[in-house]
Coordinates of C-alpha atoms in Angstrom, one line a residue:
X903 CA 14.3 7.2 51.7
X904 CA 16.9 4.7 50.7
X905 CA 14.7 3.4 47.9
X906 CA 14.3 7.0 46.6
X907 CA 18.1 7.5 46.9
X908 CA 18.8 4.3 44.9
X909 CA 16.3 5.3 42.3
X910 CA 17.7 8.8 41.8
X911 CA 21.3 7.4 41.8
X912 CA 20.4 4.9 39.0
X913 CA 18.2 7.5 37.2
X914 CA 21.1 10.0 37.2
X915 CA 23.4 7.3 35.8
X916 CA 21.0 6.6 32.9
X917 CA 20.6 10.3 32.1
X918 CA 24.4 11.0 32.2
X919 CA 25.2 7.8 30.1
X920 CA 22.6 8.6 27.5
X921 CA 24.5 11.5 26.0
X922 CA 27.8 13.4 26.5
X923 CA 25.9 16.6 26.7
X924 CA 24.3 15.6 30.0
X925 CA 26.7 16.7 32.7
X926 CA 26.6 15.4 36.3
X927 CA 24.8 17.5 38.8
X928 CA 27.5 17.8 41.6
X929 CA 25.1 19.1 44.3
X930 CA 22.6 16.2 43.7
X931 CA 25.4 13.7 43.6
X932 CA 26.9 14.9 46.8
X933 CA 23.6 15.0 48.5
X934 CA 22.8 11.5 47.5
X935 CA 26.2 10.3 48.9
X936 CA 25.8 12.3 52.1
X937 CA 22.3 11.2 53.0
X938 CA 23.0 7.5 52.1
X939 CA 26.1 7.6 54.3
X940 CA 24.0 9.1 57.1
X941 CA 21.2 6.5 56.9
X942 CA 23.7 3.6 56.7
X943 CA 25.9 5.1 59.5
X944 CA 29.0 5.4 57.3
X945 CA 31.6 8.1 57.8
X946 CA 31.5 10.7 55.0
X947 CA 34.6 12.9 54.5
X948 CA 35.0 16.0 52.3
X949 CA 37.2 13.9 50.1
X950 CA 34.6 11.2 49.6
X951 CA 31.9 13.9 48.9
X952 CA 34.1 15.5 46.3
X953 CA 34.7 12.1 44.7
X954 CA 31.0 11.4 44.6
X955 CA 30.3 14.7 42.7
X956 CA 31.7 13.3 39.3
X957 CA 33.0 16.8 38.4
X958 CA 36.5 18.3 38.6
X959 CA 38.0 18.9 42.0
X960 CA 37.8 22.7 41.9
X961 CA 34.2 22.7 40.8
X962 CA 33.2 20.2 43.4
X963 CA 35.0 22.1 46.2
X964 CA 33.1 25.3 45.3
X965 CA 29.8 23.5 45.4
X966 CA 30.7 21.8 48.7
X967 CA 31.4 25.2 50.2
X968 CA 28.1 26.5 48.9
X969 CA 26.3 23.6 50.6
X970 CA 28.0 24.3 53.9
X971 CA 27.2 28.0 53.7
X972 CA 23.5 27.2 52.8
X973 CA 23.2 25.1 56.0
X974 CA 22.8 21.8 54.2
X975 CA 25.9 20.2 55.7
X976 CA 27.1 19.9 59.3
X977 CA 30.8 19.5 59.8
X978 CA 31.9 17.6 62.9
X979 CA 35.6 17.6 64.0
X980 CA 37.2 14.1 63.9
X981 CA 40.3 15.0 65.8
X982 CA 41.3 17.2 68.8
X983 CA 43.1 19.6 66.4
X984 CA 39.9 20.3 64.6
X985 CA 41.7 20.1 61.2
X986 CA 39.8 16.9 60.1
X987 CA 36.0 16.8 59.7
X988 CA 33.3 14.3 59.0
X989 CA 30.3 15.5 57.0
X990 CA 26.7 15.0 58.0
X991 CA 23.4 16.2 56.5
X992 CA 21.9 19.0 58.5
X993 CA 18.4 18.7 60.1
X994 CA 17.1 21.1 57.4
X995 CA 18.5 18.9 54.6
X996 CA 17.1 15.7 56.1
X997 CA 13.6 17.4 56.4
X998 CA 13.8 18.6 52.8
X999 CA 14.9 15.2 51.6
X1000 CA 12.2 13.4 53.5
X1001 CA 9.5 15.6 52.0
X1002 CA 11.1 15.3 48.5
X1003 CA 11.1 11.5 48.9
X1004 CA 7.3 11.5 49.7
X1005 CA 6.5 13.8 46.7
X1006 CA 8.6 11.7 44.3
X1007 CA 6.9 8.5 45.4
X1008 CA 3.5 10.0 45.0
X1009 CA 4.5 11.4 41.6
X1010 CA 5.8 8.1 40.4
X1011 CA 2.6 6.3 41.6
X1012 CA 0.5 8.9 39.8
X1013 CA 2.4 8.7 36.5
X1014 CA 3.5 5.0 36.4
X1015 CA 1.8 3.1 39.1
X1016 CA -1.7 2.8 37.5
X1017 CA -4.8 3.6 39.4
X1018 CA -4.2 4.8 43.0
X1019 CA -5.8 2.5 45.6
X1020 CA -8.9 3.9 47.2
X1021 CA -7.3 4.0 50.6
X1022 CA -4.6 6.3 49.3
X1023 CA -7.2 8.6 47.8
X1024 CA -9.1 8.6 51.0
X1025 CA -5.9 9.4 52.9
X1026 CA -5.2 12.3 50.6
X1027 CA -8.6 13.9 51.0
X1028 CA -8.7 13.3 54.8
X1029 CA -5.3 14.7 55.7
X1030 CA -2.8 12.1 54.4
X1031 CA -0.9 14.7 52.4
X1032 CA -0.7 17.0 55.5
X1033 CA 0.4 14.1 57.8
X1034 CA 3.1 13.2 55.3
X1035 CA 4.5 16.7 55.6
X1036 CA 4.4 16.2 59.4
X1037 CA 6.5 13.0 59.3
X1038 CA 9.2 12.6 61.9
X1039 CA 12.6 13.2 60.1
X1040 CA 15.5 10.8 60.4
X1041 CA 17.9 10.9 63.3
X1042 CA 20.4 13.7 62.9
X1043 CA 23.9 14.0 64.3
X1044 CA 25.0 16.3 67.2
X1045 CA 27.1 19.2 66.0
X1046 CA 29.9 18.2 68.4
X1047 CA 30.9 14.7 69.6
X1048 CA 30.0 14.1 73.2
X1049 CA 32.8 14.6 75.7
X1050 CA 32.7 11.2 77.4
X1051 CA 36.0 9.5 78.1
X1052 CA 35.8 5.9 77.2
X1053 CA 32.5 6.3 75.4
X1054 CA 28.9 6.3 76.6
X1055 CA 27.9 3.5 79.1
X1056 CA 24.3 2.4 79.2
X1057 CA 22.4 -0.1 81.4
X1058 CA 19.2 -1.5 79.9
X1059 CA 16.6 -4.3 80.0
X1060 CA 17.1 -7.2 77.6
X1061 CA 13.8 -6.8 75.7
X1062 CA 13.2 -6.4 71.9
X1063 CA 13.2 -2.6 72.0
X1064 CA 16.5 -2.2 73.7
X1065 CA 17.9 -5.0 71.5
X1066 CA 16.9 -2.9 68.5
X1067 CA 18.9 0.0 70.0
X1068 CA 21.9 -2.3 70.2
X1069 CA 21.4 -3.4 66.6
X1070 CA 21.4 0.3 65.6
X1071 CA 24.5 0.9 67.6
X1072 CA 26.4 2.3 64.6
X1073 CA 23.7 4.9 63.8
X1074 CA 23.6 6.1 67.4
X1075 CA 27.4 6.2 67.7
X1076 CA 27.4 8.3 64.6
X1077 CA 24.8 10.6 66.1
X1078 CA 26.5 11.1 69.4
X1079 CA 30.1 10.9 68.2
X1080 CA 31.4 8.4 70.8
X1081 CA 31.4 4.6 71.2
X1082 CA 28.4 3.2 73.0
X1083 CA 28.8 0.3 75.6
X1084 CA 25.4 -1.2 76.4
X1085 CA 24.7 -3.9 79.0
X1086 CA 21.4 -5.7 79.1
X1087 CA 19.8 -7.8 81.9
X1088 CA 16.6 -9.6 82.6
X1089 CA 14.1 -7.5 84.7
X1090 CA 15.1 -8.9 88.2
X1091 CA 18.9 -8.8 87.4
X1092 CA 18.5 -5.3 86.0
X1093 CA 17.1 -4.0 89.3
X1094 CA 19.8 -5.7 91.2
X1095 CA 22.5 -4.2 89.0
X1096 CA 21.0 -0.7 89.2
X1097 CA 20.9 -0.9 93.0
X1098 CA 24.4 -2.3 93.1
X1099 CA 25.6 0.5 90.9
X1100 CA 24.0 3.1 93.2
X1101 CA 26.2 1.8 96.1
X1102 CA 29.4 2.4 94.1
X1103 CA 31.3 5.6 94.8
X1104 CA 31.2 6.5 91.1
X1105 CA 28.5 5.2 88.7
X1106 CA 29.6 2.6 86.2
X1107 CA 26.8 3.9 83.8
X1108 CA 26.0 7.2 82.3
X1109 CA 22.3 6.3 81.7
X1110 CA 20.2 3.6 83.4
X1111 CA 16.9 2.1 82.3
X1112 CA 14.3 1.5 85.0
X1113 CA 11.0 -0.3 85.0
X1114 CA 8.2 2.3 85.6
X1115 CA 7.2 1.0 89.1
X1116 CA 10.8 1.4 90.4
X1117 CA 10.9 5.2 89.9
X1118 CA 9.6 6.0 93.4
X1119 CA 12.1 3.7 95.1
X1120 CA 15.1 5.0 93.2
X1121 CA 13.9 8.6 93.7
X1122 CA 13.1 8.2 97.4
X1123 CA 16.5 6.7 98.1
X1124 CA 18.3 9.4 96.2
X1125 CA 19.7 7.0 93.6
X1126 CA 18.5 9.0 90.6
X1127 CA 19.2 12.6 89.7
X1128 CA 16.1 14.8 89.4
X1129 CA 16.2 15.9 85.8
X1130 CA 14.9 19.4 86.5
X1131 CA 18.1 20.1 88.3
X1132 CA 20.3 18.8 85.5
X1133 CA 18.7 20.2 82.3
X1134 CA 16.0 22.3 80.8
X1135 CA 13.0 19.9 80.8
X1136 CA 11.4 21.9 77.8
X1137 CA 14.1 20.4 75.6
X1138 CA 12.3 17.0 75.9
X1139 CA 9.0 18.4 74.7
X1140 CA 7.1 16.8 77.5
X1141 CA 3.6 17.4 76.0
X1142 CA 4.6 15.0 73.1
X1143 CA 4.9 12.0 75.5
X1144 CA 1.8 9.8 76.2
X1145 CA 0.4 11.4 79.3
X1146 CA 0.5 8.2 81.4
X1147 CA 4.1 7.4 80.5
X1148 CA 5.3 10.9 81.3
X1149 CA 3.5 11.0 84.6
X1150 CA 4.9 7.7 85.6
X1151 CA 8.4 9.1 85.2
X1152 CA 7.7 11.5 88.1
X1153 CA 8.0 11.3 91.9
X1154 CA 6.9 14.1 94.1
X1155 CA 5.9 16.0 91.0
X1156 CA 9.5 16.0 89.7
X1157 CA 10.8 14.1 86.7
X1158 CA 13.4 11.4 87.4
X1159 CA 13.5 9.8 84.0
X1160 CA 12.4 10.1 80.4
X1161 CA 10.1 7.5 78.8
X1162 CA 12.2 5.4 76.5
X1163 CA 9.4 3.0 75.7
X1164 CA 5.7 3.1 76.7
X1165 CA 4.3 -0.4 76.3
X1166 CA 0.8 -1.0 77.7
X1167 CA -0.3 -4.6 78.5
X1168 CA -3.1 -5.4 76.1
X1169 CA -5.3 -8.4 75.1
X1170 CA -4.0 -10.0 71.9
X1171 CA -6.7 -12.0 70.2
X1172 CA -6.9 -14.0 66.9
X1173 CA -9.4 -12.2 64.7
X1174 CA -9.7 -15.1 62.3
X1175 CA -10.5 -17.6 65.1
X1176 CA -13.1 -15.3 66.6
X1177 CA -14.7 -14.8 63.2
X1178 CA -14.8 -18.5 62.5
X1179 CA -16.5 -19.1 65.9
X1180 CA -18.9 -16.1 65.4
X1181 CA -17.5 -14.4 68.5
X1182 CA -17.3 -10.6 69.1
X1183 CA -14.1 -9.1 70.6
X1184 CA -14.5 -9.3 74.4
X1185 CA -15.2 -6.0 76.2
X1186 CA -15.8 -7.6 79.6
X1187 CA -14.2 -10.3 81.7
X1188 CA -17.3 -12.4 81.4
X1189 CA -17.2 -12.1 77.6
X1190 CA -13.5 -13.0 77.7
X1191 CA -14.2 -16.2 79.7
X1192 CA -17.0 -17.1 77.3
X1193 CA -14.6 -16.7 74.3
X1194 CA -11.8 -18.6 76.1
X1195 CA -14.2 -21.5 76.8
X1196 CA -15.5 -21.6 73.2
X1197 CA -11.9 -21.6 71.7
X1198 CA -10.3 -23.9 74.2
X1199 CA -9.8 -27.3 72.5
X1200 CA -6.8 -29.1 74.2
X1201 CA -7.4 -32.3 72.1
X1202 CA -6.6 -30.4 69.0
X1203 CA -3.7 -28.6 70.7
X1204 CA -5.3 -25.3 71.2
X1205 CA -6.0 -23.4 74.5
X1206 CA -8.1 -20.4 75.2
X1207 CA -5.6 -17.9 76.7
X1208 CA -2.1 -17.4 78.0
X1209 CA -0.9 -15.0 80.7
X1210 CA 1.8 -14.3 83.3
X1211 CA 1.4 -17.0 85.9
X1212 CA 5.0 -17.9 86.9
X1213 CA 5.6 -17.6 90.6
X1214 CA 7.0 -14.2 91.9
X1215 CA 7.4 -11.1 89.9
X1216 CA 5.6 -12.3 86.7
X1217 CA 2.4 -13.4 88.4
X1218 CA 2.6 -10.4 90.8
X1219 CA 2.3 -8.1 87.9
X1220 CA -0.7 -10.0 86.6
X1221 CA -2.4 -9.8 90.0
X1222 CA -2.1 -6.0 90.2
X1223 CA -3.3 -5.6 86.6
X1224 CA -6.2 -8.0 87.1
X1225 CA -7.3 -6.1 90.2
X1226 CA -7.3 -2.9 88.1
X1227 CA -9.7 -4.7 85.7
X1228 CA -12.2 -4.8 88.6
X1229 CA -11.6 -1.1 89.6
X1230 CA -9.3 -2.1 92.6
X1231 CA -5.9 -0.4 92.9
X1232 CA -3.3 -2.2 95.1
X1233 CA -3.1 0.9 97.3
X1234 CA -5.8 3.1 98.8
X1235 CA -5.6 5.7 96.0
X1236 CA -8.2 8.5 95.8
X1237 CA -10.6 8.0 93.0
X1238 CA -10.7 10.7 90.3
X1239 CA -12.2 11.1 86.9
X1240 CA -10.6 8.5 84.6
X1241 CA -9.0 6.4 87.3
X1242 CA -7.1 7.0 90.6
X1243 CA -4.9 9.9 91.7
X1244 CA -1.2 9.3 92.1
X1245 CA 0.3 12.7 92.3
X1246 CA 0.8 12.7 96.1
X1247 CA 2.3 9.3 96.6
X1248 CA 5.6 10.9 97.6
X1249 CA 3.8 12.3 100.7
X1250 CA 3.3 8.8 102.0
X1251 CA 0.3 7.6 104.1
X1252 CA -0.9 5.0 101.6
X1253 CA -1.7 1.4 102.6
X1254 CA -2.2 -1.8 100.7
X1255 CA -5.8 -2.7 99.6
X1256 CA -5.5 -6.4 98.5
X1257 CA -8.0 -8.2 100.7
X1258 CA -11.1 -6.4 99.3
X1259 CA -14.2 -7.3 97.3
X1260 CA -12.5 -6.2 94.1
X1261 CA -9.4 -8.3 95.1
X1262 CA -11.6 -11.3 95.6
X1263 CA -13.3 -10.9 92.2
X1264 CA -9.8 -10.6 90.6
X1265 CA -8.7 -13.8 92.4
X1266 CA -11.8 -15.7 91.3
X1267 CA -11.3 -14.5 87.7
X1268 CA -7.7 -15.8 87.7
X1269 CA -9.0 -19.2 88.9
X1270 CA -11.5 -19.2 86.0
X1271 CA -8.7 -18.3 83.5
X1272 CA -6.7 -21.3 84.7
X1273 CA -9.4 -23.6 83.3
X1274 CA -8.7 -22.4 79.7
X1275 CA -5.0 -22.0 79.9
X1276 CA -2.1 -24.3 78.7
X1277 CA -1.0 -27.0 81.1
X1278 CA 2.3 -25.2 81.8
X1279 CA 0.7 -21.9 82.6
X1280 CA 2.1 -21.8 86.1
X1281 CA 5.6 -21.4 84.7
X1282 CA 4.7 -18.9 82.0
X1283 CA 6.2 -15.4 82.3
X1284 CA 6.8 -12.5 79.9
X1285 CA 8.0 -14.3 76.8
X1286 CA 6.5 -17.7 77.4
X1287 CA 2.9 -16.4 77.3
X1288 CA 3.4 -14.8 73.8
X1289 CA 5.4 -17.6 72.2
X1290 CA 2.4 -20.1 72.1
X1291 CA 0.2 -17.3 70.9
X1292 CA 2.7 -16.6 68.1
X1293 CA 2.9 -20.4 67.4
X1294 CA -0.9 -20.7 67.1
X1295 CA -1.6 -22.9 70.2
X1296 CA -3.5 -20.2 72.1
X1297 CA -6.3 -18.0 70.9
X1298 CA -5.7 -15.0 73.2
X1299 CA -2.9 -13.7 75.3
X1300 CA -2.3 -10.8 77.7
X1301 CA 0.9 -9.2 76.6
X1302 CA 2.9 -6.1 76.4
X1303 CA 3.1 -4.4 73.0
X1304 CA 6.9 -4.8 73.0
X1305 CA 6.4 -8.5 72.5
X1306 CA 4.3 -8.1 69.4
X1307 CA 7.3 -8.6 67.1
X1308 CA 7.2 -12.3 67.9
X1309 CA 4.2 -12.6 65.6
X1310 CA 4.0 -9.3 63.7
X1311 CA 7.4 -9.8 62.1
X1312 CA 7.1 -13.5 61.5
X1313 CA 5.0 -14.3 58.4
X1314 CA 5.0 -18.0 59.3
X1315 CA 3.1 -17.3 62.5
X1316 CA -0.6 -18.1 62.4
X1317 CA -1.2 -14.8 64.3
X1318 CA 0.6 -12.8 61.6
X1319 CA -1.8 -10.2 60.2
X1320 CA -4.6 -11.8 62.2
X1321 CA -4.2 -10.1 65.6
X1322 CA -6.5 -7.6 67.2
X1323 CA -5.5 -5.4 70.1
X1324 CA -7.8 -4.5 73.0
X1325 CA -7.4 -2.9 76.5
X1326 CA -8.0 -5.3 79.4
X1327 CA -11.7 -6.2 79.3
X1328 CA -13.4 -4.8 82.4
X1329 CA -14.9 -6.7 85.2
X1330 CA -17.8 -5.5 87.5
X1331 CA -16.8 -2.3 89.1
X1332 CA -14.1 -1.5 86.5
X1333 CA -13.6 0.1 83.2
X1334 CA -11.4 -1.0 80.3
X1335 CA -7.7 -0.3 81.2
X1336 CA -4.5 -0.7 79.3
X1337 CA -2.0 -0.8 82.2
X1338 CA 1.1 1.1 81.2
X1339 CA 4.5 -0.7 81.3
X1340 CA 7.8 0.2 79.9
X1341 CA 11.0 1.8 80.9
X1342 CA 12.4 5.3 81.6
X1343 CA 16.0 6.3 81.1
X1344 CA 17.5 8.3 83.9
X1345 CA 20.8 9.6 85.2
X1346 CA 22.5 7.9 88.3
X1347 CA 22.9 10.3 91.2
X1348 CA 26.5 9.2 91.6
X1349 CA 27.5 10.1 88.0
X1350 CA 30.7 12.3 88.0
X1351 CA 30.0 16.0 87.2
X1352 CA 32.3 15.9 84.2
X1353 CA 30.1 13.3 82.5
X1354 CA 26.7 14.9 83.2
X1355 CA 26.5 17.2 80.2
X1356 CA 27.3 14.3 77.8
X1357 CA 24.9 12.0 79.5
X1358 CA 22.0 14.5 79.2
X1359 CA 22.7 15.1 75.5
X1360 CA 22.7 11.3 74.9
X1361 CA 19.5 10.9 76.9
X1362 CA 17.8 13.5 74.7
X1363 CA 19.0 11.7 71.6
X1364 CA 17.8 8.2 72.7
X1365 CA 14.3 9.4 73.7
X1366 CA 13.8 11.8 70.8
X1367 CA 11.0 11.3 68.2
X1368 CA 13.6 10.6 65.6
X1369 CA 15.1 7.8 67.7
X1370 CA 11.7 6.4 68.6
X1371 CA 10.7 6.2 64.9
X1372 CA 14.0 4.5 64.1
X1373 CA 13.3 1.8 66.7
X1374 CA 9.9 1.2 65.1
X1375 CA 11.3 1.0 61.6
X1376 CA 13.7 -1.7 62.9
X1377 CA 11.1 -3.9 64.6
X1378 CA 10.1 -2.3 67.9
X1379 CA 6.4 -2.1 68.8
X1380 CA 6.7 0.4 71.6
X1381 CA 6.4 4.1 71.4
X1382 CA 6.4 6.9 74.0
X1383 CA 5.4 9.9 71.9
X1384 CA 2.2 11.1 70.2
X1385 CA 4.1 12.5 67.2
X1386 CA 5.7 9.1 66.4
X1387 CA 2.4 7.3 66.7
X1388 CA 0.9 9.8 64.2
X1389 CA 3.7 9.4 61.7
X1390 CA 2.4 7.8 58.5
X1391 CA 5.3 5.4 58.2
X1392 CA 4.9 4.2 61.8
X1393 CA 1.1 3.7 61.3
X1394 CA 1.9 1.6 58.2
X1395 CA 4.3 -0.5 60.2
X1396 CA 1.7 -1.9 62.6
X1397 CA -1.9 -1.4 63.6
X1398 CA -0.8 -1.5 67.2
X1399 CA 0.2 2.2 67.1
X1400 CA -3.2 3.4 66.0
X1401 CA -4.8 1.2 68.6
X1402 CA -2.7 2.4 71.4
X1403 CA -3.1 6.1 70.4
X1404 CA -6.9 5.6 70.5
X1405 CA -6.6 4.1 73.9
X1406 CA -4.6 7.0 75.1
X1407 CA -7.1 9.5 73.8
X1408 CA -9.9 7.5 75.5
X1409 CA -7.9 7.8 78.8
X1410 CA -7.5 4.0 78.9
X1411 CA -3.7 4.1 79.2
X1412 CA -3.1 4.2 83.0
X1413 CA -0.2 3.6 85.3
X1414 CA -2.1 3.5 88.6
X1415 CA -2.4 -0.3 88.4
X1416 CA 1.3 -0.5 89.4
X1417 CA 1.8 2.7 91.5
X1418 CA 5.6 3.5 91.6
X1419 CA 6.0 3.6 95.4
X1420 CA 9.3 2.4 97.0
X1421 CA 7.6 -0.8 98.3
X1422 CA 5.9 -1.8 95.0
X1423 CA 8.6 -4.4 94.0
X1424 CA 8.1 -6.3 97.3
X1425 CA 4.3 -6.0 97.1
X1426 CA 4.5 -7.5 93.6
X1427 CA 6.7 -10.3 94.8
X1428 CA 4.3 -11.0 97.7
X1429 CA 1.3 -11.2 95.4
X1430 CA 3.2 -13.4 93.0
X1431 CA 3.9 -15.9 95.8
X1432 CA 0.6 -16.0 97.6
X1433 CA -1.5 -16.1 94.4
X1434 CA 0.7 -18.8 93.0
X1435 CA -0.2 -21.0 96.0
X1436 CA -3.8 -20.2 95.3
X1437 CA -3.5 -21.3 91.6
X1438 CA -1.8 -24.5 92.7
X1439 CA -4.7 -25.3 95.0
X1440 CA -2.7 -25.0 98.2
X1441 CA -4.9 -22.1 99.6
X1442 CA -8.3 -20.7 98.7
X1443 CA -8.7 -17.3 97.1
X1444 CA -9.8 -15.8 100.4
X1445 CA -6.8 -17.2 102.2
X1446 CA -4.5 -15.9 99.4
X1447 CA -5.9 -12.4 99.8
X1448 CA -5.7 -12.5 103.5
X1449 CA -2.1 -13.8 103.4
X1450 CA -1.0 -11.2 100.8
X1451 CA -2.7 -8.4 102.8
X1452 CA -1.0 -9.4 106.0
X1453 CA 2.5 -9.5 104.5
X1454 CA 2.0 -6.2 102.7
X1455 CA 0.7 -4.5 105.9
X1456 CA 3.8 -5.9 107.8
X1457 CA 6.0 -4.5 105.0
X1458 CA 4.5 -1.1 105.3
X1459 CA 4.8 -1.1 109.1
X1460 CA 8.4 -2.2 108.9
X1461 CA 9.2 0.7 106.5
X1462 CA 7.6 3.2 108.9
X1463 CA 9.6 1.9 112.0
X1464 CA 12.7 1.2 110.0

């Protein structure tokens, strides 16, 4: 859209400078100035709009009134008196301008761009023109600034997607009309801070981001506000969220958060290395081990695969997800079509299922993976496993989509443009699964009443399709909504979105591998400690399973009696 704006601005200059008989078009000039200011998060005033029109003041003022009356411009009060306004493009104008930008681009390619590529022609005949009309529009501004004294306060995780939000701070501040104060922590410190905040008499944050598995704990302890008591849930358009991500935001069939990023853990693999070795993409754990063995060449500085194996939380997540590859949930969940049922977890009565035949197969698989991993694998966690993949020293890596920018946005990476995306290959007893990770944004239960309305409006803005698309356009590789994944610009940004959408439709996106029960954080920690001892050779796989099962059982008994 900015390219089209610049073109029309320059083109109008050329037309007007070519002859004195060509007068400026004040409406076009003001629209160009207004939309550019919105996209660049710059304040636009009536005075600056009139100045951009290039016509006499009286004429420009009349045209400005016409645009306001036609619903093209939103006026937002800048002061408490309401006598001063900032000017913003309305949602209708942004939609019209987005569609116009697409038509102008296609027209220019048709007239001046030579022969249209075959892919464009194919897109046109198979719905590309329709999809372009269905593109998610740019983020619009709220008609009134939020009433939040001191600004909006947000607690988030320090990952690439939330850092994109921080980089877009000006745009979001313009949208909500107040300053935004964002604090970001690593995953363990984020949980500590969220729990500490819940102990305060008054919440320090208006919105908090929580890892999906924490939802049950925070809901059960009354630390999060159930959203259906605070707002009309229909305003979120729940059916637009990936099913697994939306279900994971619930506890006891009530929503406690809104998916801010849905980021499944996938298998990243180097398509070029697989092609050179004559290997097919692995669909099973056995095929993955064969590929890892074939591509593992430590003498040349290349290893087969990287994964989360650092002691504690990092390895604990790997254990739960690897068990799911063999069809074994960490709790005794009822089996249903497409996976395991989680709707009744709030009723209690579940127990850990770690020391099982499926658990043993998962443990033995991890021991096999160890043979084809880098020498520092036992200290690798979220970022460390993807960095060597991006650097070209490993051929495959298990990783969340949110980490894909490390190689997708770095054209010096050997993995740039050469990465394929797969769900977890399945082991015996399992089916391909893409375990859903990511974060929801929720409202602390101890938020003062006078801040609730503003927090809800900000929550809707941050999780809207418009915001999700903006994150992607600025480097994020996570997406919580079907509409955003189907957007043509988003599809062009990365093949990851089409791949994840296909997994969702095939019902491979699942959140049961990490069920959001209150005890899940401690169960993950237990598995991460016991299996780390196994990988170090201190205990056997059977001993690790037995130890983890015993500790998890004791935890559950303690919770029942406590």
